[in-house]
Amino acid sequence: MFIDFLIEEESAESALQHLIPAILGTDVAYRAIRFQGKPDLLKKLPDRLKGYSNWIPDDYRIVVLVDEDRQDCRMLKQELETVATRAGLITKSTAREGSVFQVLNRIAVEELEAWFFGDVDALRTAYPRVSPNLHKNHRYRDPDAISGGTWEALERVLQQNGYFQGGLPKIQAADEIAQHMVPERNTSRSFQIFHAGLLAIQA
């Protein structure tokens, strides 16, 4: 099995290098194909998927991971599904239950950083001055419902605790938090949907 992850930016790549082995084990071969942000990924996705459809072998999978970024989640998911279908590829959503699929479309709601709020223990292992009760604060109780941008919220929390006063280095933070994440305990619903989708690839 080989998996291509089509992602928006380098911070997602930093997180995935820890999350993929944690979810799928260390024997899974993969690569991260990074675009220059979400608009670039969405613009190039149709041609990229059409290219795959000409040669993709049975043991190859494609995972498309994008941030919601305050878009309508259902519309964004449908856009991704339509692009894959038009390219002649079978998505997890269109495959019959238990059947093989080629493309897994997943959305981080509203941004990748919500997944870090979903694992406060990992966040605190990376940055011990963060409160162990952070997840009890009503602003952060539901990671996917944090308002005003999740990376801004993460920057605010870390700065309030004495970290990164000059601004949040997203790539560094993704690396330092994700290496401590335990997928099964994450409280972000969009992360758990991502997690379940990856496990389905191995089923």
PDB file of C-alpha atoms in Angstrom, residues 9-20 65 67 108-127 130-132 134-135 140-146 149-155 157-158 164 168-183 185-192 194:
ATOM      1  CA  GLU A   9       1.022  23.660   3.414  1.00  0.00           C
ATOM      2  CA  GLU A  10       4.146  22.639   5.265  1.00  0.00           C
ATOM      3  CA  SER A  11       2.587  22.664   8.739  1.00  0.00           C
ATOM      4  CA  ALA A  12       0.257  19.847   7.668  1.00  0.00           C
ATOM      5  CA  GLU A  13       3.262  17.887   6.452  1.00  0.00           C
ATOM      6  CA  SER A  14       4.975  18.402   9.818  1.00  0.00           C
ATOM      7  CA  ALA A  15       1.914  17.057  11.633  1.00  0.00           C
ATOM      8  CA  LEU A  16       1.378  14.118   9.290  1.00  0.00           C
ATOM      9  CA  GLN A  17       4.918  12.820   9.682  1.00  0.00           C
ATOM     10  CA  HIS A  18       3.905  11.963  13.256  1.00  0.00           C
ATOM     11  CA  LEU A  19       0.197  11.220  12.818  1.00  0.00           C
ATOM     12  CA  ILE A  20       0.472   8.746   9.940  1.00  0.00           C
ATOM     13  CA  LEU A  65      -6.707  17.091   3.225  1.00  0.00           C
ATOM     14  CA  ASP A  67      -8.851  23.234   5.927  1.00  0.00           C
ATOM     15  CA  ALA A 108      -9.928  19.899   9.064  1.00  0.00           C
ATOM     16  CA  VAL A 109     -12.604  22.026  10.758  1.00  0.00           C
ATOM     17  CA  GLU A 110     -11.945  24.818  10.700  1.00  0.00           C
ATOM     18  CA  GLU A 111      -8.178  24.522  10.468  1.00  0.00           C
ATOM     19  CA  LEU A 112      -5.484  21.972  11.237  1.00  0.00           C
ATOM     20  CA  GLU A 113      -4.779  23.641  14.571  1.00  0.00           C
ATOM     21  CA  ALA A 114      -8.203  22.525  15.856  1.00  0.00           C
ATOM     22  CA  TRP A 115      -6.764  19.015  15.947  1.00  0.00           C
ATOM     23  CA  PHE A 116      -4.109  20.216  18.397  1.00  0.00           C
ATOM     24  CA  PHE A 117      -6.791  21.604  20.717  1.00  0.00           C
ATOM     25  CA  GLY A 118      -8.382  18.162  20.502  1.00  0.00           C
ATOM     26  CA  ASP A 119      -5.445  16.662  22.395  1.00  0.00           C
ATOM     27  CA  VAL A 120      -4.671  18.934  25.330  1.00  0.00           C
ATOM     28  CA  ASP A 121      -2.300  16.367  26.833  1.00  0.00           C
ATOM     29  CA  ALA A 122      -0.149  16.514  23.687  1.00  0.00           C
ATOM     30  CA  LEU A 123      -0.345  20.312  23.682  1.00  0.00           C
ATOM     31  CA  ARG A 124       0.794  20.415  27.310  1.00  0.00           C
ATOM     32  CA  THR A 125       3.586  17.900  26.759  1.00  0.00           C
ATOM     33  CA  ALA A 126       4.969  20.212  24.090  1.00  0.00           C
ATOM     34  CA  TYR A 127       4.230  23.382  26.068  1.00  0.00           C
ATOM     35  CA  VAL A 130      -0.495  25.586  29.191  1.00  0.00           C
ATOM     36  CA  SER A 131      -3.287  24.915  31.693  1.00  0.00           C
ATOM     37  CA  PRO A 132      -4.344  21.263  32.108  1.00  0.00           C
ATOM     38  CA  LEU A 134      -7.782  24.279  28.899  1.00  0.00           C
ATOM     39  CA  HIS A 135     -10.327  21.852  27.461  1.00  0.00           C
ATOM     40  CA  TYR A 140     -11.941  25.524  23.611  1.00  0.00           C
ATOM     41  CA  ARG A 141     -14.289  22.743  24.745  1.00  0.00           C
ATOM     42  CA  ASP A 142     -15.262  21.864  21.167  1.00  0.00           C
ATOM     43  CA  PRO A 143     -12.103  22.149  19.032  1.00  0.00           C
ATOM     44  CA  ASP A 144     -14.043  22.289  15.757  1.00  0.00           C
ATOM     45  CA  ALA A 145     -16.219  25.156  17.010  1.00  0.00           C
ATOM     46  CA  ILE A 146     -13.478  27.563  18.105  1.00  0.00           C
ATOM     47  CA  GLY A 149      -9.607  31.052  13.627  1.00  0.00           C
ATOM     48  CA  THR A 150      -7.961  28.115  15.349  1.00  0.00           C
ATOM     49  CA  TRP A 151      -4.374  29.008  14.550  1.00  0.00           C
ATOM     50  CA  GLU A 152      -5.020  32.476  15.980  1.00  0.00           C
ATOM     51  CA  ALA A 153      -6.521  30.838  19.060  1.00  0.00           C
ATOM     52  CA  LEU A 154      -3.498  28.555  19.418  1.00  0.00           C
ATOM     53  CA  GLU A 155      -1.161  31.517  19.093  1.00  0.00           C
ATOM     54  CA  VAL A 157      -3.105  30.489  24.208  1.00  0.00           C
ATOM     55  CA  LEU A 158       0.606  29.883  23.769  1.00  0.00           C
ATOM     56  CA  PHE A 164       6.245  32.568  20.887  1.00  0.00           C
ATOM     57  CA  LEU A 168       3.337  31.481  16.220  1.00  0.00           C
ATOM     58  CA  PRO A 169       5.702  29.429  14.015  1.00  0.00           C
ATOM     59  CA  LYS A 170       3.054  27.104  12.560  1.00  0.00           C
ATOM     60  CA  ILE A 171       5.453  24.485  11.217  1.00  0.00           C
ATOM     61  CA  GLN A 172       7.404  24.231  14.466  1.00  0.00           C
ATOM     62  CA  ALA A 173       4.253  24.083  16.581  1.00  0.00           C
ATOM     63  CA  ALA A 174       2.728  21.388  14.362  1.00  0.00           C
ATOM     64  CA  ASP A 175       5.849  19.281  14.735  1.00  0.00           C
ATOM     65  CA  GLU A 176       6.200  19.767  18.483  1.00  0.00           C
ATOM     66  CA  ILE A 177       2.546  19.029  19.281  1.00  0.00           C
ATOM     67  CA  ALA A 178       1.785  16.254  16.768  1.00  0.00           C
ATOM     68  CA  GLN A 179       4.662  14.084  17.934  1.00  0.00           C
ATOM     69  CA  HIS A 180       2.841  13.645  21.257  1.00  0.00           C
ATOM     70  CA  MET A 181      -0.684  13.154  19.915  1.00  0.00           C
ATOM     71  CA  VAL A 182      -2.625   9.965  20.613  1.00  0.00           C
ATOM     72  CA  PRO A 183      -5.222   9.626  17.831  1.00  0.00           C
ATOM     73  CA  ARG A 185      -8.149  10.351  22.532  1.00  0.00           C
ATOM     74  CA  ASN A 186      -8.549  13.347  20.226  1.00  0.00           C
ATOM     75  CA  THR A 187     -11.805  15.217  20.847  1.00  0.00           C
ATOM     76  CA  SER A 188     -11.942  16.975  17.466  1.00  0.00           C
ATOM     77  CA  ARG A 189     -14.737  15.393  15.452  1.00  0.00           C
ATOM     78  CA  SER A 190     -13.062  16.266  12.149  1.00  0.00           C
ATOM     79  CA  PHE A 191      -9.882  14.579  13.374  1.00  0.00           C
ATOM     80  CA  GLN A 192     -11.785  11.439  14.309  1.00  0.00           C
ATOM     81  CA  PHE A 194      -9.889  11.701   9.345  1.00  0.00           C
TER      82      PHE A 194
END
